[in-house]
């Protein structure tokens, strides 16, 4: 194998195994920043040794063992870590050889601890997302910056500050229990959901989708579901992301333009992901992610757009509004009601949301209002609302779609399908 191929292999293996390696090292050194540096040292060692010795049979185990040896050496060298040295000394005898990785359950427990650490509430939401993608998703700083259209130095500083904050706050490397676990789990699920949403409908830029972010979030959701099988909301989130991801291939046209839900070719929906979604939904509960997954399941069941069970979806949104009262949920419920009961009743609900500060700059509010006005043949008002919605989005594809709909409303052409999120 050439040196270049070996380097690509090292990169691929580390991308797959980085979360487990960093988690395993963090258990030794109790600091995610130091753990990441040690893991990178192991990668350097692989780049130096594998071209000559060949890629080991279990490359992930090799990297894990190399990183743990460095972690143990570090702890040994530090006099201030005398107590930890004693702990590590006791565990050293139990450390498995390089070609025999530690017990899978222990590693998975470490990954779970790492997820709860990177999503600790002591960090801002932006910092949680960046650190989670870096340590658990294996993304580089440049990749994270590109994904969120942020400057690379900004993201780098954000990650550095996040590590310092965790160290300064002396955040324990553990999975919390009781009420704290519920609070922290909510934070974990929120981060995974945010990552997926940014990939599913990019806030800004020239592309509607960022598939890599969706894949990373879906992978994290599956990992969580495997590690925490007793948590219904984890399965609810996993089901939701499976269903949403199943439609990704149909959400854009050949030139990357958005394709609205009503116009999507449902034969392009990924049936394997849909089946995985239904399997996860069976283990879900009654929380907000589970209810959103149930709504997504209604769409997945409909062979044709006209088959959609809108009364059921409206009912599910009503339940969702009870457990997660938010203006965005209320807006989505209004859309469902417009399908079930007609646009006039829904328009009244949407108008009531117009003064909600949280929706002041939310482009989907005027977009939905425009749909309803167009359905009621109030085209001049609809055009103005489509143009307002276009002015509020930073995504080029969405803006083009909305301006096109504004022009169509002005031309007198028949109304198109309402703009449920594609």
Short mmCIF file of C-alpha atoms in Angstrom, two decimals:
data_model
loop_
_atom_site.label_atom_id
_atom_site.label_comp_id
_atom_site.label_asym_id
_atom_site.label_seq_id
_atom_site.Cartn_x
_atom_site.Cartn_y
_atom_site.Cartn_z
CA UNK A 1 0.00 0.00 0.00
CA UNK A 2 1.37 3.40 -0.96
CA UNK A 3 2.05 6.09 1.62
CA UNK A 4 -0.86 8.08 0.24
CA UNK A 5 -3.23 5.14 0.50
CA UNK A 6 -2.03 4.47 4.02
CA UNK A 7 -2.68 8.08 4.99
CA UNK A 8 -6.20 7.83 3.56
CA UNK A 9 -6.75 4.62 5.53
CA UNK A 10 -5.56 6.27 8.75
CA UNK A 11 -7.87 9.21 8.13
CA UNK A 12 -10.84 6.95 7.43
CA UNK A 13 -10.25 4.73 10.44
CA UNK A 14 -9.85 7.72 12.72
CA UNK A 15 -13.02 9.32 11.35
CA UNK A 16 -14.91 6.16 12.24
CA UNK A 17 -13.25 5.43 15.56
CA UNK A 18 -12.42 8.93 16.85
CA UNK A 19 -15.38 9.16 19.22
CA UNK A 20 -14.53 5.87 20.90
CA UNK A 21 -10.83 6.67 21.07
CA UNK A 22 -11.32 10.15 22.51
CA UNK A 23 -13.93 8.82 24.93
CA UNK A 24 -11.62 6.02 26.07
CA UNK A 25 -8.74 8.41 26.61
CA UNK A 26 -10.96 10.94 28.36
CA UNK A 27 -11.80 8.24 30.90
CA UNK A 28 -8.08 8.12 31.72
CA UNK A 29 -7.12 11.81 31.64
CA UNK A 30 -10.53 13.34 32.48
CA UNK A 31 -10.06 16.21 30.04
CA UNK A 32 -11.57 16.18 26.54
CA UNK A 33 -9.05 18.71 25.22
CA UNK A 34 -6.04 16.66 26.32
CA UNK A 35 -7.77 13.48 25.17
CA UNK A 36 -8.18 14.89 21.66
CA UNK A 37 -4.49 15.88 21.52
CA UNK A 38 -3.45 12.40 22.61
CA UNK A 39 -5.73 10.82 20.02
CA UNK A 40 -4.11 12.99 17.35
CA UNK A 41 -0.68 11.83 18.58
CA UNK A 42 -1.81 8.24 17.98
CA UNK A 43 -2.81 9.19 14.45
CA UNK A 44 0.66 10.65 13.85
CA UNK A 45 2.20 7.42 15.15
CA UNK A 46 0.06 5.43 12.71
CA UNK A 47 1.12 7.66 9.82
CA UNK A 48 4.76 6.99 10.75
CA UNK A 49 4.54 3.25 11.40
CA UNK A 50 1.88 1.79 9.13
CA UNK A 51 3.67 2.51 5.83
CA UNK A 52 6.47 0.21 6.99
CA UNK A 53 4.67 -2.30 9.20
CA UNK A 54 1.46 -2.42 7.17
CA UNK A 55 -2.07 -1.64 8.29
CA UNK A 56 -2.86 -3.81 11.34
CA UNK A 57 -5.73 -6.28 11.24
CA UNK A 58 -7.65 -4.17 13.73
CA UNK A 59 -6.60 -0.60 12.97
CA UNK A 60 -9.15 0.94 15.32
CA UNK A 61 -7.91 -1.18 18.21
CA UNK A 62 -4.34 -0.22 17.32
CA UNK A 63 -5.17 3.49 17.52
CA UNK A 64 -7.08 2.97 20.75
CA UNK A 65 -4.19 1.10 22.36
CA UNK A 66 -1.61 3.65 21.16
CA UNK A 67 -3.68 6.52 22.51
CA UNK A 68 -4.28 4.85 25.84
CA UNK A 69 -0.57 4.11 26.25
CA UNK A 70 0.17 7.80 25.72
CA UNK A 71 -2.56 8.76 28.15
CA UNK A 72 -1.15 6.47 30.79
CA UNK A 73 2.36 7.80 30.20
CA UNK A 74 1.07 11.34 30.57
CA UNK A 75 -0.65 10.58 33.83
CA UNK A 76 2.46 8.83 35.12
CA UNK A 77 4.65 11.83 34.35
CA UNK A 78 2.54 14.28 36.20
CA UNK A 79 3.27 14.45 39.87
CA UNK A 80 0.09 16.40 40.46
CA UNK A 81 -1.78 13.39 39.10
CA UNK A 82 -0.38 11.07 41.75
CA UNK A 83 -3.79 9.88 42.79
CA UNK A 84 -4.79 9.14 39.22
CA UNK A 85 -1.50 7.36 38.73
CA UNK A 86 -2.48 4.90 41.42
CA UNK A 87 -5.85 4.36 39.75
CA UNK A 88 -4.29 3.88 36.35
CA UNK A 89 -1.63 1.59 37.83
CA UNK A 90 -4.35 -0.68 39.12
CA UNK A 91 -6.17 -0.68 35.80
CA UNK A 92 -2.96 -1.11 33.83
CA UNK A 93 -2.85 -4.80 34.58
CA UNK A 94 -6.35 -5.07 33.14
CA UNK A 95 -5.51 -3.15 29.96
CA UNK A 96 -5.97 -5.55 27.01
CA UNK A 97 -3.28 -6.04 24.40
CA UNK A 98 -3.30 -3.90 21.25
CA UNK A 99 -4.99 -6.52 19.07
CA UNK A 100 -7.66 -7.20 21.65
CA UNK A 101 -9.72 -4.03 22.21
CA UNK A 102 -11.34 -3.30 25.53
CA UNK A 103 -14.78 -4.64 26.21
CA UNK A 104 -17.27 -3.14 23.76
CA UNK A 105 -19.70 -2.26 26.51
CA UNK A 106 -17.04 -0.25 28.34
CA UNK A 107 -16.17 1.61 25.15
CA UNK A 108 -19.80 2.34 24.42
CA UNK A 109 -20.25 3.61 27.96
CA UNK A 110 -17.32 5.94 27.40
CA UNK A 111 -18.88 7.24 24.17
CA UNK A 112 -22.10 7.90 26.04
CA UNK A 113 -20.16 9.82 28.69
CA UNK A 114 -18.44 11.82 25.97
CA UNK A 115 -21.78 12.78 24.39
CA UNK A 116 -23.08 14.01 27.72
CA UNK A 117 -19.84 15.91 28.30
CA UNK A 118 -19.79 17.73 24.95
CA UNK A 119 -23.48 18.61 25.31
CA UNK A 120 -23.18 19.94 28.86
CA UNK A 121 -25.45 22.94 29.56
CA UNK A 122 -22.44 24.93 30.80
CA UNK A 123 -21.64 25.44 27.11
CA UNK A 124 -23.56 27.61 24.69
CA UNK A 125 -25.62 25.84 22.03
CA UNK A 126 -23.11 26.87 19.34
CA UNK A 127 -20.24 25.49 21.40
CA UNK A 128 -22.07 22.21 22.06
CA UNK A 129 -22.73 21.72 18.37
CA UNK A 130 -19.14 22.51 17.35
CA UNK A 131 -17.55 20.35 20.04
CA UNK A 132 -19.90 17.43 19.38
CA UNK A 133 -19.17 17.47 15.67
CA UNK A 134 -15.44 17.72 16.36
CA UNK A 135 -15.11 14.99 18.98
CA UNK A 136 -17.98 12.66 18.09
CA UNK A 137 -18.45 13.33 14.40
CA UNK A 138 -14.74 13.43 13.64
CA UNK A 139 -15.15 16.62 11.58
CA UNK A 140 -12.25 19.01 11.20
CA UNK A 141 -12.54 22.64 12.21
CA UNK A 142 -12.62 23.57 8.53
CA UNK A 143 -15.46 21.14 7.84
CA UNK A 144 -17.50 22.49 10.74
CA UNK A 145 -16.87 26.08 9.64
CA UNK A 146 -17.91 25.22 6.10
CA UNK A 147 -21.04 23.44 7.28
CA UNK A 148 -22.26 26.40 9.29
CA UNK A 149 -20.85 29.09 7.01
CA UNK A 150 -18.73 30.44 9.83
CA UNK A 151 -15.15 31.65 9.72
CA UNK A 152 -12.68 28.89 10.51
CA UNK A 153 -10.87 30.94 13.20
CA UNK A 154 -14.22 31.63 14.85
CA UNK A 155 -15.07 27.94 15.03
CA UNK A 156 -11.56 27.10 16.22
CA UNK A 157 -11.84 29.64 19.03
CA UNK A 158 -15.29 28.35 19.88
CA UNK A 159 -13.96 24.81 20.27
CA UNK A 160 -10.95 25.92 22.31
CA UNK A 161 -13.14 27.97 24.63
CA UNK A 162 -15.54 25.06 24.99
CA UNK A 163 -12.76 22.74 26.12
CA UNK A 164 -11.48 25.34 28.57
CA UNK A 165 -14.96 25.90 29.92
CA UNK A 166 -15.45 22.19 30.54
CA UNK A 167 -12.07 21.95 32.28
CA UNK A 168 -12.67 25.08 34.35
CA UNK A 169 -16.12 23.91 35.38
CA UNK A 170 -14.63 20.52 36.24
CA UNK A 171 -17.42 18.78 34.38
CA UNK A 172 -17.47 15.14 35.38
CA UNK A 173 -16.95 12.54 32.67
CA UNK A 174 -20.11 10.63 33.46
CA UNK A 175 -23.68 9.95 32.51
CA UNK A 176 -25.88 11.81 35.01
CA UNK A 177 -28.85 10.20 36.70
CA UNK A 178 -32.28 11.27 37.86
CA UNK A 179 -33.55 14.74 37.06
CA UNK A 180 -30.14 15.90 35.90
CA UNK A 181 -30.04 13.09 33.36
CA UNK A 182 -33.35 14.17 31.92
CA UNK A 183 -32.12 17.74 31.63
CA UNK A 184 -28.80 16.73 30.07
CA UNK A 185 -30.44 14.19 27.75
CA UNK A 186 -32.70 16.94 26.45
CA UNK A 187 -29.58 18.97 25.66
CA UNK A 188 -27.97 16.01 23.89
CA UNK A 189 -31.05 15.39 21.75
CA UNK A 190 -31.34 19.09 20.96
CA UNK A 191 -27.78 19.23 19.64
CA UNK A 192 -28.27 16.18 17.43
CA UNK A 193 -31.56 17.61 16.14
CA UNK A 194 -29.95 21.01 15.43
CA UNK A 195 -27.15 19.37 13.47
CA UNK A 196 -29.64 17.38 11.39
CA UNK A 197 -31.89 20.38 10.75
CA UNK A 198 -29.00 22.49 9.51
CA UNK A 199 -28.16 19.71 7.08
CA UNK A 200 -31.78 19.16 6.08
CA UNK A 201 -32.56 22.80 5.38
CA UNK A 202 -29.50 25.02 5.41
CA UNK A 203 -29.96 28.39 7.06
CA UNK A 204 -27.89 30.14 4.42
CA UNK A 205 -25.80 29.52 1.34
CA UNK A 206 -26.37 28.24 -2.19
CA UNK A 207 -27.50 24.71 -1.35
CA UNK A 208 -30.74 23.62 0.29
CA UNK A 209 -29.17 20.48 1.75
CA UNK A 210 -25.91 19.62 3.50
CA UNK A 211 -26.09 15.81 3.37
CA UNK A 212 -22.94 15.23 5.46
CA UNK A 213 -24.51 16.98 8.46
CA UNK A 214 -27.66 14.86 8.12
CA UNK A 215 -25.55 11.70 7.99
CA UNK A 216 -23.54 12.71 11.08
CA UNK A 217 -26.67 13.54 13.06
CA UNK A 218 -28.41 10.34 12.01
CA UNK A 219 -25.37 8.32 13.00
CA UNK A 220 -25.27 10.00 16.42
CA UNK A 221 -28.99 9.35 16.91
CA UNK A 222 -28.49 5.67 16.09
CA UNK A 223 -25.54 5.48 18.49
CA UNK A 224 -27.66 7.04 21.23
CA UNK A 225 -30.53 4.62 20.55
CA UNK A 226 -28.12 1.72 20.84
CA UNK A 227 -26.55 3.03 24.03
CA UNK A 228 -29.78 4.11 25.72
CA UNK A 229 -32.43 1.60 24.62
CA UNK A 230 -34.59 2.38 27.64
CA UNK A 231 -35.09 6.06 26.71
CA UNK A 232 -38.26 6.50 24.55
CA UNK A 233 -37.37 10.00 23.38
CA UNK A 234 -34.04 8.77 22.04
CA UNK A 235 -35.96 6.33 19.84
CA UNK A 236 -38.38 9.13 18.99
CA UNK A 237 -35.54 11.29 17.72
CA UNK A 238 -33.98 8.37 15.85
CA UNK A 239 -37.33 7.61 14.19
CA UNK A 240 -37.84 11.26 13.25
CA UNK A 241 -34.41 11.54 11.64
CA UNK A 242 -34.83 8.23 9.79
CA UNK A 243 -38.12 9.42 8.29
CA UNK A 244 -36.78 12.86 7.42
CA UNK A 245 -33.59 11.47 5.91
CA UNK A 246 -35.62 9.07 3.77
CA UNK A 247 -36.97 12.04 1.78
CA UNK A 248 -33.62 13.73 1.20
CA UNK A 249 -33.16 12.35 -2.31
CA UNK A 250 -36.49 13.77 -3.47
CA UNK A 251 -36.23 17.21 -1.87
CA UNK A 252 -34.21 18.81 -4.65
CA UNK A 253 -34.37 18.73 -8.44
CA UNK A 254 -31.63 18.06 -10.94
CA UNK A 255 -30.25 21.59 -10.53
CA UNK A 256 -30.53 21.62 -6.74
CA UNK A 257 -33.79 23.55 -6.65
CA UNK A 258 -36.21 22.74 -3.79
CA UNK A 259 -39.04 20.33 -4.59
CA UNK A 260 -42.08 20.88 -2.36
CA UNK A 261 -43.58 17.93 -0.55
CA UNK A 262 -46.61 17.76 -2.83
CA UNK A 263 -44.39 17.55 -5.91
CA UNK A 264 -41.87 15.02 -4.67
CA UNK A 265 -41.43 11.73 -6.49
CA UNK A 266 -42.17 9.35 -3.64
CA UNK A 267 -40.51 6.45 -5.41
CA UNK A 268 -37.27 8.26 -4.55
CA UNK A 269 -37.99 8.06 -0.83
CA UNK A 270 -35.59 5.62 0.79
CA UNK A 271 -37.71 2.64 1.92
CA UNK A 272 -34.97 1.17 4.07
CA UNK A 273 -34.77 4.37 6.14
CA UNK A 274 -38.58 4.49 6.33
CA UNK A 275 -38.66 0.93 7.66
CA UNK A 276 -35.97 1.84 10.20
CA UNK A 277 -38.12 4.83 11.17
CA UNK A 278 -41.16 2.66 11.82
CA UNK A 279 -39.05 0.23 13.85
CA UNK A 280 -37.73 3.05 16.03
CA UNK A 281 -41.20 4.57 16.33
CA UNK A 282 -42.44 1.36 17.96
CA UNK A 283 -40.03 2.02 20.83
CA UNK A 284 -40.72 5.75 21.04
CA UNK A 285 -42.81 7.48 23.69
CA UNK A 286 -45.07 10.50 23.80
CA UNK A 287 -42.55 13.31 23.98
CA UNK A 288 -41.94 16.02 21.38
CA UNK A 289 -39.54 14.03 19.21
CA UNK A 290 -41.79 10.98 19.30
CA UNK A 291 -44.80 13.07 18.25
CA UNK A 292 -42.85 14.67 15.41
CA UNK A 293 -41.80 11.20 14.34
CA UNK A 294 -45.45 10.13 14.34
CA UNK A 295 -46.25 13.10 12.08
CA UNK A 296 -43.41 12.15 9.76
CA UNK A 297 -44.74 8.58 9.75
CA UNK A 298 -48.08 9.87 8.43
CA UNK A 299 -46.29 11.32 5.42
CA UNK A 300 -44.27 8.12 4.98
CA UNK A 301 -47.45 6.03 4.90
CA UNK A 302 -49.07 8.10 2.16
CA UNK A 303 -48.37 6.52 -1.22
CA UNK A 304 -49.56 9.73 -2.92
CA UNK A 305 -49.72 13.27 -1.55
CA UNK A 306 -53.51 13.13 -1.81
CA UNK A 307 -53.53 10.13 0.54
CA UNK A 308 -52.05 12.14 3.42
CA UNK A 309 -54.06 11.83 6.64
CA UNK A 310 -54.17 15.56 7.43
CA UNK A 311 -56.77 15.27 10.26
CA UNK A 312 -54.41 12.86 12.03
CA UNK A 313 -51.45 15.17 11.45
CA UNK A 314 -53.42 18.14 12.79
CA UNK A 315 -54.37 16.11 15.84
CA UNK A 316 -50.74 15.15 16.44
CA UNK A 317 -49.69 18.78 16.16
CA UNK A 318 -52.30 19.69 18.77
CA UNK A 319 -50.76 17.11 21.12
CA UNK A 320 -47.29 18.38 20.27
CA UNK A 321 -48.36 21.92 21.08
CA UNK A 322 -49.46 20.70 24.51
CA UNK A 323 -46.06 19.19 25.36
CA UNK A 324 -43.95 21.70 23.45
CA UNK A 325 -45.79 25.02 23.27
CA UNK A 326 -43.92 27.07 20.70
CA UNK A 327 -44.99 29.45 17.93
CA UNK A 328 -43.24 27.30 15.32
CA UNK A 329 -45.29 24.27 16.33
CA UNK A 330 -48.42 26.45 16.28
CA UNK A 331 -47.54 27.56 12.76
CA UNK A 332 -47.07 23.98 11.59
CA UNK A 333 -50.38 23.04 13.18
CA UNK A 334 -52.05 25.83 11.23
CA UNK A 335 -50.66 24.37 8.00
CA UNK A 336 -52.07 20.95 8.86
CA UNK A 337 -55.44 22.49 9.73
CA UNK A 338 -55.51 24.31 6.40
CA UNK A 339 -55.36 20.90 4.70
CA UNK A 340 -57.90 19.32 7.00
CA UNK A 341 -60.41 22.16 7.37
CA UNK A 342 -59.58 24.74 4.72
CA UNK A 343 -57.40 27.86 4.44
CA UNK A 344 -59.77 30.37 6.04
CA UNK A 345 -59.65 28.81 9.51
CA UNK A 346 -55.88 28.41 9.27
CA UNK A 347 -55.33 32.01 8.17
CA UNK A 348 -56.97 33.26 11.35
CA UNK A 349 -54.50 31.20 13.42
CA UNK A 350 -51.53 32.42 11.38
CA UNK A 351 -52.61 36.05 11.75
CA UNK A 352 -52.66 35.55 15.51
CA UNK A 353 -48.99 34.54 15.30
CA UNK A 354 -47.95 37.61 13.36
CA UNK A 355 -47.15 39.62 16.48
CA UNK A 356 -45.11 36.91 18.19
CA UNK A 357 -41.58 38.35 18.57
CA UNK A 358 -39.92 34.96 18.02
CA UNK A 359 -41.44 34.75 14.54
CA UNK A 360 -40.72 38.33 13.50
CA UNK A 361 -37.85 37.32 11.19
CA UNK A 362 -38.97 33.73 10.53
CA UNK A 363 -39.45 33.48 6.77
CA UNK A 364 -41.88 30.54 6.96
CA UNK A 365 -44.52 32.70 8.68
CA UNK A 366 -45.10 35.01 5.66
CA UNK A 367 -44.54 32.00 3.38
CA UNK A 368 -47.38 30.06 5.01
CA UNK A 369 -49.55 33.16 5.07
CA UNK A 370 -48.90 33.66 1.37
CA UNK A 371 -49.98 30.08 0.65
CA UNK A 372 -53.23 30.59 2.49
CA UNK A 373 -53.93 33.95 0.84
CA UNK A 374 -53.26 32.44 -2.59
CA UNK A 375 -55.66 29.59 -1.84
CA UNK A 376 -58.30 32.20 -0.98
CA UNK A 377 -57.56 33.95 -4.30
CA UNK A 378 -56.15 37.04 -2.55
CA UNK A 379 -53.24 37.12 -4.96
CA UNK A 380 -51.97 40.65 -4.46
CA UNK A 381 -51.59 40.06 -0.74
CA UNK A 382 -50.08 36.63 -1.43
CA UNK A 383 -47.43 38.14 -3.70
CA UNK A 384 -46.42 40.65 -1.04
CA UNK A 385 -46.12 37.90 1.56
CA UNK A 386 -44.01 35.67 -0.74
CA UNK A 387 -41.69 38.62 -1.39
CA UNK A 388 -41.46 39.34 2.34
CA UNK A 389 -40.60 35.70 3.00
CA UNK A 390 -37.90 35.82 0.31
CA UNK A 391 -36.36 38.86 1.95
CA UNK A 392 -36.07 37.04 5.26
CA UNK A 393 -34.21 33.91 4.13
CA UNK A 394 -30.46 33.77 3.59
CA UNK A 395 -30.69 30.56 1.58
CA UNK A 396 -30.42 31.26 -2.13
CA UNK A 397 -32.49 28.24 -3.17
CA UNK A 398 -35.37 29.10 -0.86
CA UNK A 399 -35.25 32.74 -1.92
CA UNK A 400 -35.46 31.81 -5.60
CA UNK A 401 -38.39 29.49 -4.90
CA UNK A 402 -40.30 32.18 -2.99
CA UNK A 403 -39.68 34.87 -5.59
CA UNK A 404 -40.88 32.46 -8.26
CA UNK A 405 -44.07 31.88 -6.34
CA UNK A 406 -44.51 35.64 -5.89
CA UNK A 407 -44.27 36.09 -9.64
CA UNK A 408 -46.75 33.31 -10.25
CA UNK A 409 -49.22 34.80 -7.77
CA UNK A 410 -48.97 38.10 -9.64
CA UNK A 411 -49.47 36.44 -13.02
CA UNK A 412 -52.81 34.93 -12.14
CA UNK A 413 -51.71 31.33 -12.69
CA UNK A 414 -53.52 28.70 -10.63
CA UNK A 415 -52.15 28.30 -7.10
CA UNK A 416 -49.45 25.69 -6.68
CA UNK A 417 -49.06 23.26 -3.82
CA UNK A 418 -48.82 24.79 -0.37
CA UNK A 419 -45.34 25.12 0.98
CA UNK A 420 -45.03 22.42 3.58
CA UNK A 421 -41.39 22.02 4.17
CA UNK A 422 -39.95 20.06 1.24
#
